[in-house]
PDB file of C-alpha atoms and ligand atoms in Angstrom:
ATOM      1  CA  MET A   1      52.760 -21.875 -92.122  1.00 54.00           C
ATOM      2  CA  PHE A   2      50.817 -24.528 -90.248  1.00 55.00           C
ATOM      3  CA  GLU A   3      53.726 -25.193 -88.008  1.00 56.00           C
ATOM      4  CA  ALA A   4      54.006 -21.520 -87.095  1.00 56.00           C
ATOM      5  CA  LEU A   5      50.307 -21.396 -86.308  1.00 53.00           C
ATOM      6  CA  GLY A   6      50.654 -24.500 -84.176  1.00 55.00           C
ATOM      7  CA  GLU A   7      53.428 -22.968 -82.153  1.00 57.00           C
ATOM      8  CA  GLU A   8      51.475 -19.798 -81.664  1.00 55.00           C
ATOM      9  CA  ARG A   9      48.504 -21.761 -80.372  1.00 57.00           C
ATOM     10  CA  HIS A  10      50.704 -23.783 -78.100  1.00 51.00           C
ATOM     11  CA  PHE A  11      52.147 -20.575 -76.688  1.00 50.00           C
ATOM     12  CA  HIS A  12      48.688 -19.199 -75.977  1.00 49.00           C
ATOM     13  CA  LEU A  13      47.619 -22.429 -74.363  1.00 47.00           C
ATOM     14  CA  LYS A  14      50.628 -22.372 -72.088  1.00 53.00           C
ATOM     15  CA  ARG A  15      49.921 -18.811 -71.044  1.00 54.00           C
ATOM     16  CA  LEU A  16      46.286 -19.642 -70.455  1.00 47.00           C
ATOM     17  CA  THR A  17      47.231 -22.642 -68.341  1.00 49.00           C
ATOM     18  CA  ARG A  18      49.616 -20.547 -66.287  1.00 54.00           C
ATOM     19  CA  GLY A  19      46.975 -17.898 -65.817  1.00 49.00           C
ATOM     20  CA  LEU A  20      44.478 -20.459 -64.590  1.00 48.00           C
ATOM     21  CA  MET A  21      46.997 -21.929 -62.197  1.00 52.00           C
ATOM     22  CA  VAL A  22      47.742 -18.519 -60.715  1.00 49.00           C
ATOM     23  CA  ALA A  23      44.026 -17.801 -60.392  1.00 49.00           C
ATOM     24  CA  GLY A  24      43.521 -21.208 -58.794  1.00 48.00           C
ATOM     25  CA  THR A  25      46.254 -20.619 -56.256  1.00 49.00           C
ATOM     26  CA  ALA A  26      44.853 -17.209 -55.362  1.00 49.00           C
ATOM     27  CA  LEU A  27      41.408 -18.751 -54.946  1.00 44.00           C
ATOM     28  CA  THR A  28      42.769 -21.493 -52.719  1.00 50.00           C
ATOM     29  CA  PHE A  29      44.323 -18.915 -50.427  1.00 47.00           C
ATOM     30  CA  ALA A  30      41.194 -16.804 -50.428  1.00 46.00           C
ATOM     31  CA  LEU A  31      39.101 -19.812 -49.428  1.00 47.00           C
ATOM     32  CA  ALA A  32      41.601 -21.128 -46.898  1.00 50.00           C
ATOM     33  CA  ALA A  33      42.211 -17.794 -45.164  1.00 45.00           C
ATOM     34  CA  PRO A  34      39.049 -17.732 -43.001  1.00 44.00           C
ATOM     35  CA  LEU A  35      39.890 -21.249 -41.770  1.00 44.00           C
ATOM     36  CA  ALA A  36      43.524 -20.460 -41.027  1.00 43.00           C
ATOM     37  CA  PRO A  37      43.677 -19.409 -37.362  1.00 42.00           C
ATOM     38  CA  ALA A  38      44.364 -22.664 -35.540  1.00 44.00           C
ATOM     39  CA  HIS A  39      43.003 -22.951 -32.050  1.00 54.00           C
ATOM     40  CA  ALA A  40      41.610 -25.951 -30.285  1.00 59.00           C
ATOM     41  CA  THR A  41      37.975 -25.111 -30.951  1.00 72.00           C
ATOM     42  CA  GLU A  42      38.256 -26.110 -34.591  1.00 90.00           C
ATOM     43  CA  GLU A  43      37.059 -29.440 -35.814  1.00 94.00           C
ATOM     44  CA  ALA A  44      39.852 -31.994 -36.011  1.00 95.00           C
ATOM     45  CA  ASP A  45      41.351 -32.171 -39.468  1.00 97.00           C
ATOM     46  CA  VAL A  46      43.008 -35.283 -40.903  1.00 97.00           C
ATOM     47  CA  THR A  47      45.214 -33.403 -43.384  1.00 97.00           C
ATOM     48  CA  ARG A  48      46.501 -31.037 -40.728  1.00 97.00           C
ATOM     49  CA  GLY A  49      46.931 -34.035 -38.442  1.00 98.00           C
ATOM     50  CA  GLU A  50      49.141 -35.773 -40.969  1.00 98.00           C
ATOM     51  CA  ALA A  51      51.387 -32.709 -41.185  1.00 98.00           C
ATOM     52  CA  ALA A  52      51.492 -32.399 -37.388  1.00 98.00           C
ATOM     53  CA  TYR A  53      52.291 -36.101 -37.097  1.00 98.00           C
ATOM     54  CA  GLU A  54      55.136 -35.713 -39.584  1.00 98.00           C
ATOM     55  CA  ALA A  55      56.488 -32.784 -37.596  1.00 98.00           C
ATOM     56  CA  SER A  56      56.068 -34.114 -34.034  1.00 98.00           C
ATOM     57  CA  CYS A  57      55.887 -37.903 -34.149  1.00 98.00           C
ATOM     58  CA  ALA A  58      57.364 -39.382 -37.313  1.00 98.00           C
ATOM     59  CA  SER A  59      60.972 -38.974 -36.180  1.00 98.00           C
ATOM     60  CA  CYS A  60      60.331 -41.721 -33.618  1.00 97.00           C
ATOM     61  CA  HIS A  61      57.224 -43.464 -34.969  1.00 97.00           C
ATOM     62  CA  ALA A  62      57.744 -44.053 -38.659  1.00 93.00           C
ATOM     63  CA  ALA A  63      54.605 -46.175 -39.015  1.00 93.00           C
ATOM     64  CA  PRO A  64      51.550 -44.430 -37.506  1.00 95.00           C
ATOM     65  CA  ALA A  65      49.233 -47.311 -38.466  1.00 94.00           C
ATOM     66  CA  ARG A  66      51.242 -49.651 -36.247  1.00 94.00           C
ATOM     67  CA  ILE A  67      51.067 -47.252 -33.308  1.00 95.00           C
ATOM     68  CA  ILE A  68      47.302 -46.724 -33.498  1.00 95.00           C
ATOM     69  CA  ALA A  69      46.782 -50.477 -33.769  1.00 94.00           C
ATOM     70  CA  ARG A  70      48.516 -50.895 -30.412  1.00 95.00           C
ATOM     71  CA  VAL A  71      46.531 -48.217 -28.600  1.00 97.00           C
ATOM     72  CA  GLU A  72      44.044 -49.715 -26.160  1.00 96.00           C
ATOM     73  CA  GLY A  73      40.347 -49.363 -26.920  1.00 97.00           C
ATOM     74  CA  ALA A  74      37.653 -51.364 -28.650  1.00 96.00           C
ATOM     75  CA  ASP A  75      36.584 -48.517 -30.924  1.00 97.00           C
ATOM     76  CA  ASP A  76      37.548 -45.028 -32.070  1.00 96.00           C
ATOM     77  CA  ALA A  77      35.914 -43.377 -29.063  1.00 97.00           C
ATOM     78  CA  GLU A  78      37.908 -45.484 -26.608  1.00 98.00           C
ATOM     79  CA  LYS A  79      41.146 -45.024 -28.546  1.00 98.00           C
ATOM     80  CA  THR A  80      40.524 -41.271 -28.652  1.00 97.00           C
ATOM     81  CA  GLU A  81      40.054 -41.290 -24.897  1.00 97.00           C
ATOM     82  CA  ALA A  82      43.291 -43.236 -24.376  1.00 98.00           C
ATOM     83  CA  LEU A  83      45.225 -40.904 -26.675  1.00 98.00           C
ATOM     84  CA  GLU A  84      43.710 -37.774 -25.098  1.00 97.00           C
ATOM     85  CA  ALA A  85      45.008 -39.053 -21.754  1.00 97.00           C
ATOM     86  CA  PHE A  86      48.433 -40.080 -23.025  1.00 97.00           C
ATOM     87  CA  LEU A  87      49.513 -37.539 -25.636  1.00 98.00           C
ATOM     88  CA  PRO A  88      49.432 -34.258 -23.649  1.00 97.00           C
ATOM     89  CA  ASP A  89      52.600 -35.499 -21.912  1.00 98.00           C
ATOM     90  CA  HIS A  90      53.917 -37.187 -25.029  1.00 98.00           C
ATOM     91  CA  TYR A  91      54.887 -34.589 -27.652  1.00 98.00           C
ATOM     92  CA  ALA A  92      51.368 -33.264 -28.324  1.00 98.00           C
ATOM     93  CA  GLU A  93      50.708 -30.588 -25.707  1.00 97.00           C
ATOM     94  CA  ASP A  94      48.773 -28.361 -28.088  1.00 96.00           C
ATOM     95  CA  ASP A  95      45.045 -29.183 -27.990  1.00 96.00           C
ATOM     96  CA  GLN A  96      44.459 -28.539 -31.678  1.00 96.00           C
ATOM     97  CA  ASP A  97      47.530 -30.478 -32.817  1.00 97.00           C
ATOM     98  CA  ARG A  98      46.516 -33.363 -30.604  1.00 97.00           C
ATOM     99  CA  ALA A  99      42.939 -33.460 -31.916  1.00 97.00           C
ATOM    100  CA  ASP A 100      44.230 -33.311 -35.506  1.00 97.00           C
ATOM    101  CA  ILE A 101      46.833 -36.022 -34.911  1.00 98.00           C
ATOM    102  CA  ILE A 102      44.259 -38.315 -33.318  1.00 97.00           C
ATOM    103  CA  ALA A 103      41.885 -37.786 -36.252  1.00 97.00           C
ATOM    104  CA  TYR A 104      44.718 -38.604 -38.645  1.00 98.00           C
ATOM    105  CA  MET A 105      45.750 -41.751 -36.784  1.00 97.00           C
ATOM    106  CA  LEU A 106      42.176 -43.004 -36.590  1.00 97.00           C
ATOM    107  CA  SER A 107      41.778 -42.458 -40.340  1.00 97.00           C
ATOM    108  CA  LEU A 108      44.520 -44.969 -41.131  1.00 94.00           C
TER     109      LEU A 108
HETATM  110  C1  HEC B   1      61.417 -38.827 -29.086  1.00 94.60           C
HETATM  111  C2  HEC B   1      60.716 -39.984 -29.620  1.00 94.60           C
HETATM  112  C3  HEC B   1      59.204 -39.960 -29.682  1.00 94.60           C
HETATM  113  C4  HEC B   1      58.391 -38.993 -30.203  1.00 94.60           C
HETATM  114  C5  HEC B   1      58.789 -37.668 -30.823  1.00 94.60           C
HETATM  115  C6  HEC B   1      57.055 -39.493 -30.076  1.00 94.60           C
HETATM  116  N1  HEC B   1      57.050 -40.711 -29.490  1.00 94.60           N
HETATM  117 FE1  HEC B   1      55.438 -41.867 -29.100  1.00 94.60          FE
HETATM  118  N2  HEC B   1      56.604 -43.180 -28.114  1.00 94.60           N
HETATM  119  C7  HEC B   1      57.979 -43.138 -28.059  1.00 94.60           C
HETATM  120  C8  HEC B   1      58.452 -44.252 -27.252  1.00 94.60           C
HETATM  121  C9  HEC B   1      59.908 -44.581 -26.966  1.00 94.60           C
HETATM  122  C10 HEC B   1      57.309 -44.962 -26.835  1.00 94.60           C
HETATM  123  C11 HEC B   1      57.244 -46.184 -25.929  1.00 94.60           C
HETATM  124  C12 HEC B   1      57.726 -47.395 -26.627  1.00 94.60           C
HETATM  125  C13 HEC B   1      56.767 -47.827 -27.647  1.00 94.60           C
HETATM  126  O1  HEC B   1      55.642 -48.184 -27.285  1.00 94.60           O
HETATM  127  O2  HEC B   1      57.134 -47.815 -28.860  1.00 94.60           O
HETATM  128  C14 HEC B   1      56.158 -44.271 -27.410  1.00 94.60           C
HETATM  129  C15 HEC B   1      54.852 -44.656 -27.260  1.00 94.60           C
HETATM  130  C16 HEC B   1      53.778 -44.111 -27.929  1.00 94.60           C
HETATM  131  C17 HEC B   1      52.426 -44.608 -27.898  1.00 94.60           C
HETATM  132  C18 HEC B   1      51.950 -45.788 -27.089  1.00 94.60           C
HETATM  133  C19 HEC B   1      52.006 -47.023 -27.928  1.00 94.60           C
HETATM  134  C20 HEC B   1      51.474 -48.204 -27.146  1.00 94.60           C
HETATM  135  O3  HEC B   1      52.152 -49.207 -27.160  1.00 94.60           O
HETATM  136  O4  HEC B   1      50.415 -48.063 -26.546  1.00 94.60           O
HETATM  137  C21 HEC B   1      51.684 -43.818 -28.695  1.00 94.60           C
HETATM  138  C22 HEC B   1      50.199 -43.922 -29.001  1.00 94.60           C
HETATM  139  C23 HEC B   1      52.556 -42.802 -29.235  1.00 94.60           C
HETATM  140  N3  HEC B   1      53.822 -43.001 -28.749  1.00 94.60           N
HETATM  141  C24 HEC B   1      52.168 -41.815 -30.084  1.00 94.60           C
HETATM  142  C25 HEC B   1      52.957 -40.733 -30.410  1.00 94.60           C
HETATM  143  C26 HEC B   1      52.469 -39.573 -31.106  1.00 94.60           C
HETATM  144  C27 HEC B   1      51.045 -39.392 -31.636  1.00 94.60           C
HETATM  145  C28 HEC B   1      53.518 -38.716 -31.200  1.00 94.60           C
HETATM  146  C29 HEC B   1      53.512 -37.330 -31.782  1.00 94.60           C
HETATM  147  C30 HEC B   1      52.631 -36.374 -31.172  1.00 94.60           C
HETATM  148  C31 HEC B   1      54.664 -39.354 -30.585  1.00 94.60           C
HETATM  149  N4  HEC B   1      54.282 -40.564 -30.104  1.00 94.60           N
HETATM  150  C32 HEC B   1      55.940 -38.806 -30.517  1.00 94.60           C
HETATM  151  C33 HEC B   1      58.790 -42.202 -28.630  1.00 94.60           C
HETATM  152  C34 HEC B   1      58.355 -41.046 -29.228  1.00 94.60           C
END
C-alpha cells in the first residue's frame, strides 16, 4: 500500500518536473526572441563570442587564451584595437561576430 502510494507520488513528481522544464524552455525562448536578430549594433556578448570562436577559429587555434596573450597591447582597449585591425581579414569579417569574439577572448 505504501509502496504503491510512493510510486504514484514519484510519477506525479516526474510529470511536474517535466512540465516545469517545458515551461522553462518556452520562457527562455520568449525572453531570448527580442534579442535574437544579430547585427553589429548589439553589445558584444561573451557567450555568443565563444560559439563564434568555436565555429570560426578553434579549428586552427585550439587555445584562445594563448592567442590573446600574444596579441599586442598593454590593456584590453589596445588589444581590442589590434584585433579590430587584424581580424576583418582573418576569418572574422562580420562586425558582430568579431565584436563577440573579441569580448570572449578578453574574458579569458
Ligand atoms: C585556417 C586557420 C586559421 C583560422 C581559421 C584562424 N586563424 Fe588565426 N592565425 C592562423 C595562423 C596560421 C596565424 C599566424 C601564426 C600564428 O601566429 O599562430 C594566425 C594568427 C592569429 C593571431 C595573431 C597572433 C599573434 O601572434 O599576434 C590572432 C589574434 C588570431 N590568429 C586570431 C584568430 C581568430 C580570433 C580567429 C577566428 C575568427 C582565427 N584566428 C582563425 C590561422 C588561423
